PDB file of N, CA and C in Angstrom:
ATOM      1  N   ASP A 208     127.530 120.632 101.216  1.00 89.00           N
ATOM      2  CA  ASP A 208     126.271 121.112 101.760  1.00 89.00           C
ATOM      3  C   ASP A 208     125.636 120.066 102.673  1.00 89.00           C
ATOM      4  N   ILE A 209     124.670 120.474 103.442  1.00 92.00           N
ATOM      5  CA  ILE A 209     124.063 119.595 104.454  1.00 92.00           C
ATOM      6  C   ILE A 209     123.391 118.365 103.838  1.00 92.00           C
ATOM      7  N   PRO A 210     122.625 118.492 102.738  1.00 93.00           N
ATOM      8  CA  PRO A 210     122.022 117.277 102.160  1.00 93.00           C
ATOM      9  C   PRO A 210     123.059 116.233 101.742  1.00 93.00           C
ATOM     10  N   SER A 211     124.203 116.666 101.230  1.00 95.00           N
ATOM     11  CA  SER A 211     125.223 115.681 100.840  1.00 95.00           C
ATOM     12  C   SER A 211     125.832 115.009 102.072  1.00 95.00           C
ATOM     13  N   ILE A 212     125.926 115.731 103.181  1.00 95.00           N
ATOM     14  CA  ILE A 212     126.435 115.134 104.416  1.00 95.00           C
ATOM     15  C   ILE A 212     125.434 114.112 104.957  1.00 95.00           C
ATOM     16  N   LYS A 213     124.140 114.442 104.919  1.00 94.00           N
ATOM     17  CA  LYS A 213     123.114 113.483 105.348  1.00 94.00           C
ATOM     18  C   LYS A 213     123.173 112.213 104.505  1.00 94.00           C
ATOM     19  N   ASN A 214     123.346 112.383 103.189  1.00 94.00           N
ATOM     20  CA  ASN A 214     123.435 111.237 102.288  1.00 94.00           C
ATOM     21  C   ASN A 214     124.681 110.407 102.592  1.00 94.00           C
ATOM     22  N   SER A 215     125.779 111.078 102.857  1.00 95.00           N
ATOM     23  CA  SER A 215     127.021 110.380 103.197  1.00 95.00           C
ATOM     24  C   SER A 215     126.853 109.557 104.475  1.00 95.00           C
ATOM     25  N   ILE A 216     126.218 110.139 105.482  1.00 96.00           N
ATOM     26  CA  ILE A 216     125.989 109.426 106.739  1.00 96.00           C
ATOM     27  C   ILE A 216     125.121 108.192 106.499  1.00 96.00           C
ATOM     28  N   ALA A 217     124.066 108.331 105.705  1.00 94.00           N
ATOM     29  CA  ALA A 217     123.214 107.180 105.389  1.00 94.00           C
ATOM     30  C   ALA A 217     124.028 106.092 104.690  1.00 94.00           C
ATOM     31  N   ASN A 218     124.892 106.481 103.756  1.00 95.00           N
ATOM     32  CA  ASN A 218     125.732 105.495 103.066  1.00 95.00           C
ATOM     33  C   ASN A 218     126.671 104.791 104.032  1.00 95.00           C
ATOM     34  N   ILE A 219     127.251 105.540 104.949  1.00 96.00           N
ATOM     35  CA  ILE A 219     128.149 104.945 105.943  1.00 96.00           C
ATOM     36  C   ILE A 219     127.386 103.945 106.801  1.00 96.00           C
ATOM     37  N   PHE A 220     126.189 104.315 107.238  1.00 96.00           N
ATOM     38  CA  PHE A 220     125.400 103.444 108.111  1.00 96.00           C
ATOM     39  C   PHE A 220     124.957 102.164 107.417  1.00 96.00           C
ATOM     40  N   LEU A 221     124.737 102.211 106.105  1.00 93.00           N
ATOM     41  CA  LEU A 221     124.191 101.059 105.392  1.00 93.00           C
ATOM     42  C   LEU A 221     125.240 100.216 104.666  1.00 93.00           C
ATOM     43  N   THR A 222     126.461 100.717 104.561  1.00 95.00           N
ATOM     44  CA  THR A 222     127.514  99.991 103.854  1.00 95.00           C
ATOM     45  C   THR A 222     128.263  99.084 104.826  1.00 95.00           C
ATOM     46  N   SER A 223     128.500  97.853 104.401  1.00 94.00           N
ATOM     47  CA  SER A 223     129.263  96.897 105.206  1.00 94.00           C
ATOM     48  C   SER A 223     130.748  97.100 104.945  1.00 94.00           C
ATOM     49  N   PRO A 224     131.571  97.090 106.004  1.00 94.00           N
ATOM     50  CA  PRO A 224     133.012  97.130 105.763  1.00 94.00           C
ATOM     51  C   PRO A 224     133.404  95.989 104.821  1.00 94.00           C
ATOM     52  N   GLY A 225     134.235  96.313 103.835  1.00 92.00           N
ATOM     53  CA  GLY A 225     134.630  95.338 102.825  1.00 92.00           C
ATOM     54  C   GLY A 225     133.780  95.390 101.577  1.00 92.00           C
ATOM     55  N   GLN A 226     132.652  96.062 101.628  1.00 93.00           N
ATOM     56  CA  GLN A 226     131.754  96.135 100.478  1.00 93.00           C
ATOM     57  C   GLN A 226     132.329  97.008  99.363  1.00 93.00           C
ATOM     58  N   LYS A 227     133.069  98.056  99.726  1.00 92.00           N
ATOM     59  CA  LYS A 227     133.710  98.919  98.730  1.00 92.00           C
ATOM     60  C   LYS A 227     135.133  98.425  98.521  1.00 92.00           C
ATOM     61  N   ILE A 228     135.407  97.914  97.356  1.00 90.00           N
ATOM     62  CA  ILE A 228     136.688  97.279  97.078  1.00 90.00           C
ATOM     63  C   ILE A 228     137.856  98.244  97.273  1.00 90.00           C
ATOM     64  N   LEU A 229     137.720  99.464  96.810  1.00 92.00           N
ATOM     65  CA  LEU A 229     138.823 100.419  96.914  1.00 92.00           C
ATOM     66  C   LEU A 229     138.934 101.067  98.288  1.00 92.00           C
ATOM     67  N   ASN A 230     137.937 100.855  99.140  1.00 91.00           N
ATOM     68  CA  ASN A 230     137.962 101.402 100.491  1.00 91.00           C
ATOM     69  C   ASN A 230     137.367 100.362 101.447  1.00 91.00           C
ATOM     70  N   PRO A 231     138.110  99.303 101.737  1.00 93.00           N
ATOM     71  CA  PRO A 231     137.550  98.168 102.482  1.00 93.00           C
ATOM     72  C   PRO A 231     137.174  98.461 103.929  1.00 93.00           C
ATOM     73  N   THR A 232     137.637  99.558 104.503  1.00 92.00           N
ATOM     74  CA  THR A 232     137.268  99.867 105.887  1.00 92.00           C
ATOM     75  C   THR A 232     136.064 100.792 105.971  1.00 92.00           C
ATOM     76  N   PHE A 233     135.530 101.210 104.816  1.00 95.00           N
ATOM     77  CA  PHE A 233     134.387 102.127 104.793  1.00 95.00           C
ATOM     78  C   PHE A 233     133.121 101.405 105.209  1.00 95.00           C
ATOM     79  N   GLY A 234     132.334 102.059 106.058  1.00 96.00           N
ATOM     80  CA  GLY A 234     131.021 101.546 106.419  1.00 96.00           C
ATOM     81  C   GLY A 234     130.927 101.081 107.862  1.00 96.00           C
ATOM     82  N   ILE A 235     129.712 101.181 108.390  1.00 96.00           N
ATOM     83  CA  ILE A 235     129.426 100.719 109.749  1.00 96.00           C
ATOM     84  C   ILE A 235     128.427  99.561 109.723  1.00 96.00           C
ATOM     85  N   ASP A 236     127.555  99.516 108.732  1.00 93.00           N
ATOM     86  CA  ASP A 236     126.539  98.469 108.554  1.00 93.00           C
ATOM     87  C   ASP A 236     125.644  98.294 109.775  1.00 93.00           C
ATOM     88  N   LEU A 237     124.832  99.286 110.021  1.00 95.00           N
ATOM     89  CA  LEU A 237     123.883  99.191 111.134  1.00 95.00           C
ATOM     90  C   LEU A 237     122.791  98.158 110.879  1.00 95.00           C
ATOM     91  N   ARG A 238     122.608  97.764 109.635  1.00 91.00           N
ATOM     92  CA  ARG A 238     121.570  96.765 109.327  1.00 91.00           C
ATOM     93  C   ARG A 238     121.808  95.445 110.044  1.00 91.00           C
ATOM     94  N   ARG A 239     123.056  95.145 110.365  1.00 93.00           N
ATOM     95  CA  ARG A 239     123.352  93.861 111.019  1.00 93.00           C
ATOM     96  C   ARG A 239     122.668  93.748 112.376  1.00 93.00           C
ATOM     97  N   TYR A 240     122.332  94.878 112.984  1.00 93.00           N
ATOM     98  CA  TYR A 240     121.671  94.848 114.286  1.00 93.00           C
ATOM     99  C   TYR A 240     120.184  94.521 114.186  1.00 93.00           C
ATOM    100  N   LEU A 241     119.645  94.560 113.012  1.00 87.00           N
ATOM    101  CA  LEU A 241     118.210  94.324 112.858  1.00 87.00           C
ATOM    102  C   LEU A 241     117.835  92.858 113.024  1.00 87.00           C
ATOM    103  N   PHE A 242     118.832  91.978 113.041  1.00 85.00           N
ATOM    104  CA  PHE A 242     118.556  90.562 113.251  1.00 85.00           C
ATOM    105  C   PHE A 242     118.550  90.213 114.735  1.00 85.00           C
ATOM    106  N   ASP A 243     118.992  91.152 115.567  1.00 85.00           N
ATOM    107  CA  ASP A 243     118.950  90.973 117.018  1.00 85.00           C
ATOM    108  C   ASP A 243     117.611  91.487 117.536  1.00 85.00           C
ATOM    109  N   SER A 244     117.258  91.080 118.739  1.00 89.00           N
ATOM    110  CA  SER A 244     116.058  91.629 119.364  1.00 89.00           C
ATOM    111  C   SER A 244     116.281  93.110 119.634  1.00 89.00           C
ATOM    112  N   VAL A 245     115.251  93.911 119.431  1.00 95.00           N
ATOM    113  CA  VAL A 245     115.343  95.341 119.733  1.00 95.00           C
ATOM    114  C   VAL A 245     115.426  95.465 121.247  1.00 95.00           C
ATOM    115  N   SER A 246     116.511  96.076 121.718  1.00 97.00           N
ATOM    116  CA  SER A 246     116.742  96.151 123.153  1.00 97.00           C
ATOM    117  C   SER A 246     117.623  97.346 123.491  1.00 97.00           C
ATOM    118  N   GLU A 247     117.695  97.644 124.775  1.00 97.00           N
ATOM    119  CA  GLU A 247     118.594  98.697 125.260  1.00 97.00           C
ATOM    120  C   GLU A 247     120.049  98.324 124.975  1.00 97.00           C
ATOM    121  N   PHE A 248     120.379  97.050 125.135  1.00 96.00           N
ATOM    122  CA  PHE A 248     121.749  96.602 124.897  1.00 96.00           C
ATOM    123  C   PHE A 248     122.152  96.828 123.442  1.00 96.00           C
ATOM    124  N   THR A 249     121.280  96.438 122.510  1.00 96.00           N
ATOM    125  CA  THR A 249     121.590  96.634 121.091  1.00 96.00           C
ATOM    126  C   THR A 249     121.641  98.126 120.763  1.00 96.00           C
ATOM    127  N   ALA A 250     120.764  98.914 121.358  1.00 97.00           N
ATOM    128  CA  ALA A 250     120.801 100.366 121.163  1.00 97.00           C
ATOM    129  C   ALA A 250     122.154 100.920 121.602  1.00 97.00           C
ATOM    130  N   PHE A 251     122.672 100.413 122.718  1.00 97.00           N
ATOM    131  CA  PHE A 251     123.984 100.841 123.202  1.00 97.00           C
ATOM    132  C   PHE A 251     125.079 100.443 122.209  1.00 97.00           C
ATOM    133  N   GLN A 252     124.989  99.253 121.638  1.00 97.00           N
ATOM    134  CA  GLN A 252     125.976  98.806 120.648  1.00 97.00           C
ATOM    135  C   GLN A 252     125.942  99.686 119.402  1.00 97.00           C
ATOM    136  N   ILE A 253     124.742 100.037 118.958  1.00 97.00           N
ATOM    137  CA  ILE A 253     124.592 100.919 117.793  1.00 97.00           C
ATOM    138  C   ILE A 253     125.226 102.275 118.092  1.00 97.00           C
ATOM    139  N   LYS A 254     124.904 102.813 119.266  1.00 98.00           N
ATOM    140  CA  LYS A 254     125.462 104.109 119.666  1.00 98.00           C
ATOM    141  C   LYS A 254     126.988 104.055 119.710  1.00 98.00           C
ATOM    142  N   THR A 255     127.531 102.986 120.246  1.00 98.00           N
ATOM    143  CA  THR A 255     128.983 102.832 120.331  1.00 98.00           C
ATOM    144  C   THR A 255     129.616 102.770 118.941  1.00 98.00           C
ATOM    145  N   ASP A 256     129.011 102.010 118.038  1.00 97.00           N
ATOM    146  CA  ASP A 256     129.516 101.929 116.664  1.00 97.00           C
ATOM    147  C   ASP A 256     129.538 103.307 116.000  1.00 97.00           C
ATOM    148  N   ILE A 257     128.449 104.044 116.165  1.00 98.00           N
ATOM    149  CA  ILE A 257     128.369 105.377 115.559  1.00 98.00           C
ATOM    150  C   ILE A 257     129.418 106.295 116.175  1.00 98.00           C
ATOM    151  N   THR A 258     129.482 106.311 117.498  1.00 97.00           N
ATOM    152  CA  THR A 258     130.408 107.199 118.201  1.00 97.00           C
ATOM    153  C   THR A 258     131.861 106.899 117.845  1.00 97.00           C
ATOM    154  N   ASN A 259     132.198 105.635 117.728  1.00 97.00           N
ATOM    155  CA  ASN A 259     133.588 105.245 117.474  1.00 97.00           C
ATOM    156  C   ASN A 259     134.011 105.348 116.016  1.00 97.00           C
ATOM    157  N   ASN A 260     133.069 105.373 115.091  1.00 96.00           N
ATOM    158  CA  ASN A 260     133.439 105.253 113.676  1.00 96.00           C
ATOM    159  C   ASN A 260     132.986 106.378 112.750  1.00 96.00           C
ATOM    160  N   LEU A 261     131.938 107.091 113.100  1.00 97.00           N
ATOM    161  CA  LEU A 261     131.357 108.024 112.131  1.00 97.00           C
ATOM    162  C   LEU A 261     132.300 109.151 111.726  1.00 97.00           C
ATOM    163  N   THR A 262     132.939 109.806 112.670  1.00 96.00           N
ATOM    164  CA  THR A 262     133.773 110.961 112.307  1.00 96.00           C
ATOM    165  C   THR A 262     135.033 110.548 111.539  1.00 96.00           C
ATOM    166  N   ASP A 263     135.502 109.314 111.711  1.00 96.00           N
ATOM    167  CA  ASP A 263     136.623 108.840 110.903  1.00 96.00           C
ATOM    168  C   ASP A 263     136.214 108.700 109.440  1.00 96.00           C
ATOM    169  N   GLN A 264     134.949 108.356 109.206  1.00 96.00           N
ATOM    170  CA  GLN A 264     134.483 108.097 107.850  1.00 96.00           C
ATOM    171  C   GLN A 264     133.806 109.301 107.208  1.00 96.00           C
ATOM    172  N   GLU A 265     133.397 110.260 108.017  1.00 97.00           N
ATOM    173  CA  GLU A 265     132.823 111.507 107.499  1.00 97.00           C
ATOM    174  C   GLU A 265     133.545 112.663 108.197  1.00 97.00           C
ATOM    175  N   PRO A 266     134.752 113.010 107.693  1.00 97.00           N
ATOM    176  CA  PRO A 266     135.581 114.007 108.380  1.00 97.00           C
ATOM    177  C   PRO A 266     135.032 115.436 108.339  1.00 97.00           C
ATOM    178  N   ARG A 267     133.996 115.681 107.563  1.00 97.00           N
ATOM    179  CA  ARG A 267     133.422 117.035 107.513  1.00 97.00           C
ATOM    180  C   ARG A 267     132.631 117.374 108.768  1.00 97.00           C
ATOM    181  N   ILE A 268     132.317 116.357 109.576  1.00 98.00           N
ATOM    182  CA  ILE A 268     131.471 116.613 110.751  1.00 98.00           C
ATOM    183  C   ILE A 268     132.233 116.430 112.053  1.00 98.00           C
ATOM    184  N   GLN A 269     131.701 117.062 113.083  1.00 98.00           N
ATOM    185  CA  GLN A 269     132.089 116.801 114.465  1.00 98.00           C
ATOM    186  C   GLN A 269     130.836 116.252 115.133  1.00 98.00           C
ATOM    187  N   LEU A 270     130.942 115.107 115.755  1.00 98.00           N
ATOM    188  CA  LEU A 270     129.805 114.472 116.415  1.00 98.00           C
ATOM    189  C   LEU A 270     129.773 114.924 117.865  1.00 98.00           C
ATOM    190  N   GLU A 271     128.730 115.632 118.230  1.00 98.00           N
ATOM    191  CA  GLU A 271     128.585 116.143 119.599  1.00 98.00           C
ATOM    192  C   GLU A 271     127.860 115.154 120.501  1.00 98.00           C
ATOM    193  N   ARG A 272     126.816 114.513 119.966  1.00 98.00           N
ATOM    194  CA  ARG A 272     126.018 113.598 120.789  1.00 98.00           C
ATOM    195  C   ARG A 272     125.289 112.612 119.886  1.00 98.00           C
ATOM    196  N   THR A 273     125.166 111.406 120.397  1.00 98.00           N
ATOM    197  CA  THR A 273     124.411 110.356 119.707  1.00 98.00           C
ATOM    198  C   THR A 273     123.397 109.783 120.681  1.00 98.00           C
ATOM    199  N   THR A 274     122.162 109.682 120.246  1.00 98.00           N
ATOM    200  CA  THR A 274     121.111 109.065 121.050  1.00 98.00           C
ATOM    201  C   THR A 274     120.462 107.967 120.213  1.00 98.00           C
ATOM    202  N   VAL A 275     120.328 106.788 120.793  1.00 98.00           N
ATOM    203  CA  VAL A 275     119.664 105.674 120.116  1.00 98.00           C
ATOM    204  C   VAL A 275     118.591 105.148 121.064  1.00 98.00           C
ATOM    205  N   ILE A 276     117.341 105.232 120.620  1.00 98.00           N
ATOM    206  CA  ILE A 276     116.214 104.806 121.449  1.00 98.00           C
ATOM    207  C   ILE A 276     115.539 103.601 120.797  1.00 98.00           C
ATOM    208  N   PRO A 277     115.502 102.472 121.506  1.00 98.00           N
ATOM    209  CA  PRO A 277     114.832 101.305 120.940  1.00 98.00           C
ATOM    210  C   PRO A 277     113.312 101.416 121.073  1.00 98.00           C
ATOM    211  N   ASP A 278     112.615 100.971 120.045  1.00 97.00           N
ATOM    212  CA  ASP A 278     111.151 100.900 120.064  1.00 97.00           C
ATOM    213  C   ASP A 278     110.796  99.434 119.815  1.00 97.00           C
ATOM    214  N   ARG A 279     110.653  98.690 120.890  1.00 96.00           N
ATOM    215  CA  ARG A 279     110.404  97.239 120.779  1.00 96.00           C
ATOM    216  C   ARG A 279     109.096  96.938 120.060  1.00 96.00           C
ATOM    217  N   GLU A 280     108.080  97.727 120.343  1.00 96.00           N
ATOM    218  CA  GLU A 280     106.760  97.476 119.755  1.00 96.00           C
ATOM    219  C   GLU A 280     106.799  97.518 118.228  1.00 96.00           C
ATOM    220  N   ASN A 281     107.548  98.468 117.678  1.00 95.00           N
ATOM    221  CA  ASN A 281     107.630  98.618 116.221  1.00 95.00           C
ATOM    222  C   ASN A 281     108.901  98.019 115.629  1.00 95.00           C
ATOM    223  N   GLN A 282     109.726  97.384 116.481  1.00 94.00           N
ATOM    224  CA  GLN A 282     110.964  96.742 116.038  1.00 94.00           C
ATOM    225  C   GLN A 282     111.859  97.702 115.246  1.00 94.00           C
ATOM    226  N   GLU A 283     112.164  98.846 115.884  1.00 96.00           N
ATOM    227  CA  GLU A 283     113.004  99.844 115.230  1.00 96.00           C
ATOM    228  C   GLU A 283     113.743 100.684 116.264  1.00 96.00           C
ATOM    229  N   TYR A 284     114.678 101.467 115.763  1.00 97.00           N
ATOM    230  CA  TYR A 284     115.477 102.355 116.604  1.00 97.00           C
ATOM    231  C   TYR A 284     115.362 103.779 116.075  1.00 97.00           C
ATOM    232  N   TYR A 285     115.194 104.714 116.988  1.00 98.00           N
ATOM    233  CA  TYR A 285     115.249 106.132 116.644  1.00 98.00           C
ATOM    234  C   TYR A 285     116.656 106.621 116.962  1.00 98.00           C
ATOM    235  N   ILE A 286     117.306 107.184 115.966  1.00 98.00           N
ATOM    236  CA  ILE A 286     118.678 107.651 116.127  1.00 98.00           C
ATOM    237  C   ILE A 286     118.705 109.164 115.945  1.00 98.00           C
ATOM    238  N   THR A 287     119.287 109.849 116.912  1.00 98.00           N
ATOM    239  CA  THR A 287     119.453 111.297 116.802  1.00 98.00           C
ATOM    240  C   THR A 287     120.938 111.613 116.913  1.00 98.00           C
ATOM    241  N   LEU A 288     121.435 112.338 115.927  1.00 98.00           N
ATOM    242  CA  LEU A 288     122.820 112.785 115.926  1.00 98.00           C
ATOM    243  C   LEU A 288     122.837 114.298 116.077  1.00 98.00           C
ATOM    244  N   GLN A 289     123.631 114.783 116.978  1.00 98.00           N
ATOM    245  CA  GLN A 289     123.869 116.224 117.106  1.00 98.00           C
ATOM    246  C   GLN A 289     125.264 116.446 116.532  1.00 98.00           C
ATOM    247  N   ILE A 290     125.332 117.197 115.418  1.00 98.00           N
ATOM    248  CA  ILE A 290     126.603 117.375 114.735  1.00 98.00           C
ATOM    249  C   ILE A 290     126.914 118.844 114.482  1.00 98.00           C
ATOM    250  N   ASN A 291     128.189 119.089 114.256  1.00 98.00           N
ATOM    251  CA  ASN A 291     128.663 120.384 113.791  1.00 98.00           C
ATOM    252  C   ASN A 291     129.329 120.161 112.440  1.00 98.00           C
ATOM    253  N   VAL A 292     129.202 121.157 111.563  1.00 97.00           N
ATOM    254  CA  VAL A 292     129.888 121.137 110.271  1.00 97.00           C
ATOM    255  C   VAL A 292     130.682 122.435 110.180  1.00 97.00           C
ATOM    256  N   PRO A 293     131.896 122.440 110.727  1.00 97.00           N
ATOM    257  CA  PRO A 293     132.672 123.679 110.807  1.00 97.00           C
ATOM    258  C   PRO A 293     132.888 124.370 109.460  1.00 97.00           C
ATOM    259  N   ALA A 294     133.115 123.611 108.398  1.00 96.00           N
ATOM    260  CA  ALA A 294     133.373 124.215 107.084  1.00 96.00           C
ATOM    261  C   ALA A 294     132.181 125.024 106.574  1.00 96.00           C
ATOM    262  N   LEU A 295     130.999 124.671 107.026  1.00 95.00           N
ATOM    263  CA  LEU A 295     129.777 125.389 106.617  1.00 95.00           C
ATOM    264  C   LEU A 295     129.309 126.347 107.705  1.00 95.00           C
ATOM    265  N   ASN A 296     130.106 126.447 108.772  1.00 96.00           N
ATOM    266  CA  ASN A 296     129.746 127.295 109.913  1.00 96.00           C
ATOM    267  C   ASN A 296     128.357 126.915 110.463  1.00 96.00           C
ATOM    268  N   ALA A 297     128.099 125.603 110.479  1.00 96.00           N
ATOM    269  CA  ALA A 297     126.819 125.071 110.963  1.00 96.00           C
ATOM    270  C   ALA A 297     127.075 124.283 112.245  1.00 96.00           C
ATOM    271  N   TYR A 298     126.466 124.730 113.320  1.00 97.00           N
ATOM    272  CA  TYR A 298     126.694 124.104 114.618  1.00 97.00           C
ATOM    273  C   TYR A 298     125.370 123.721 115.259  1.00 97.00           C
ATOM    274  N   GLY A 299     125.381 122.599 115.985  1.00 96.00           N
ATOM    275  CA  GLY A 299     124.197 122.162 116.707  1.00 96.00           C
ATOM    276  C   GLY A 299     123.108 121.582 115.822  1.00 96.00           C
ATOM    277  N   LEU A 300     123.481 121.033 114.659  1.00 97.00           N
ATOM    278  CA  LEU A 300     122.484 120.419 113.788  1.00 97.00           C
ATOM    279  C   LEU A 300     122.006 119.108 114.388  1.00 97.00           C
ATOM    280  N   SER A 301     120.728 118.873 114.321  1.00 97.00           N
ATOM    281  CA  SER A 301     120.153 117.642 114.834  1.00 97.00           C
ATOM    282  C   SER A 301     119.617 116.823 113.657  1.00 97.00           C
ATOM    283  N   LEU A 302     120.174 115.617 113.482  1.00 96.00           N
ATOM    284  CA  LEU A 302     119.710 114.722 112.428  1.00 96.00           C
ATOM    285  C   LEU A 302     118.963 113.576 113.081  1.00 96.00           C
ATOM    286  N   GLN A 303     117.696 113.450 112.765  1.00 97.00           N
ATOM    287  CA  GLN A 303     116.883 112.382 113.327  1.00 97.00           C
ATOM    288  C   GLN A 303     116.632 111.342 112.259  1.00 97.00           C
ATOM    289  N   SER A 304     116.722 110.087 112.663  1.00 96.00           N
ATOM    290  CA  SER A 304     116.568 109.014 111.696  1.00 96.00           C
ATOM    291  C   SER A 304     115.952 107.792 112.351  1.00 96.00           C
ATOM    292  N   LEU A 305     115.616 106.845 111.494  1.00 96.00           N
ATOM    293  CA  LEU A 305     114.939 105.631 111.913  1.00 96.00           C
ATOM    294  C   LEU A 305     115.646 104.444 111.278  1.00 96.00           C
ATOM    295  N   LEU A 306     115.940 103.436 112.080  1.00 96.00           N
ATOM    296  CA  LEU A 306     116.545 102.201 111.595  1.00 96.00           C
ATOM    297  C   LEU A 306     115.572 101.072 111.872  1.00 96.00           C
ATOM    298  N   ASN A 307     115.121 100.418 110.801  1.00 93.00           N
ATOM    299  CA  ASN A 307     114.223  99.276 110.966  1.00 93.00           C
ATOM    300  C   ASN A 307     114.472  98.276 109.844  1.00 93.00           C
ATOM    301  N   SER A 308     113.652  97.259 109.762  1.00 89.00           N
ATOM    302  CA  SER A 308     113.883  96.192 108.777  1.00 89.00           C
ATOM    303  C   SER A 308     113.801  96.680 107.343  1.00 89.00           C
ATOM    304  N   ASN A 309     113.233  97.856 107.118  1.00 88.00           N
ATOM    305  CA  ASN A 309     113.163  98.425 105.781  1.00 88.00           C
ATOM    306  C   ASN A 309     114.393  99.252 105.427  1.00 88.00           C
ATOM    307  N   GLY A 310     115.274  99.517 106.407  1.00 86.00           N
ATOM    308  CA  GLY A 310     116.482 100.276 106.131  1.00 86.00           C
ATOM    309  C   GLY A 310     116.699 101.416 107.100  1.00 86.00           C
ATOM    310  N   TYR A 311     117.442 102.388 106.640  1.00 90.00           N
ATOM    311  CA  TYR A 311     117.778 103.567 107.427  1.00 90.00           C
ATOM    312  C   TYR A 311     117.167 104.775 106.732  1.00 90.00           C
ATOM    313  N   TYR A 312     116.438 105.594 107.483  1.00 90.00           N
ATOM    314  CA  TYR A 312     115.744 106.751 106.906  1.00 90.00           C
ATOM    315  C   TYR A 312     115.961 107.982 107.751  1.00 90.00           C
ATOM    316  N   VAL A 313     116.327 109.079 107.115  1.00 90.00           N
ATOM    317  CA  VAL A 313     116.384 110.356 107.800  1.00 90.00           C
ATOM    318  C   VAL A 313     114.946 110.874 107.865  1.00 90.00           C
ATOM    319  N   ILE A 314     114.518 111.287 109.063  1.00 87.00           N
ATOM    320  CA  ILE A 314     113.145 111.788 109.227  1.00 87.00           C
ATOM    321  C   ILE A 314     113.133 113.255 109.597  1.00 87.00           C
TER     322      ILE A 314
END
């Protein structure tokens, strides 16, 4: 179901590769970007990480589009994923989230 997919995506974003002993390649660890200055360049790196890795780690989804918008004033990133979940016949779902020093949150 959709809530379990959202939870899975959050786990992928917050888990560091190597953190899961039985699955050492699992995770993207977007938190590592929070130590860099919030910038367009870092937003591009986050987008690239998501685009290159998310569907390998969450095979239930098809990633149609990723948008990462930096908010320098609040030191955070707004992330929007446009996904399809073919098994649930769900297409064009938009998942909006926030990445900041407190973590990753679906909004």
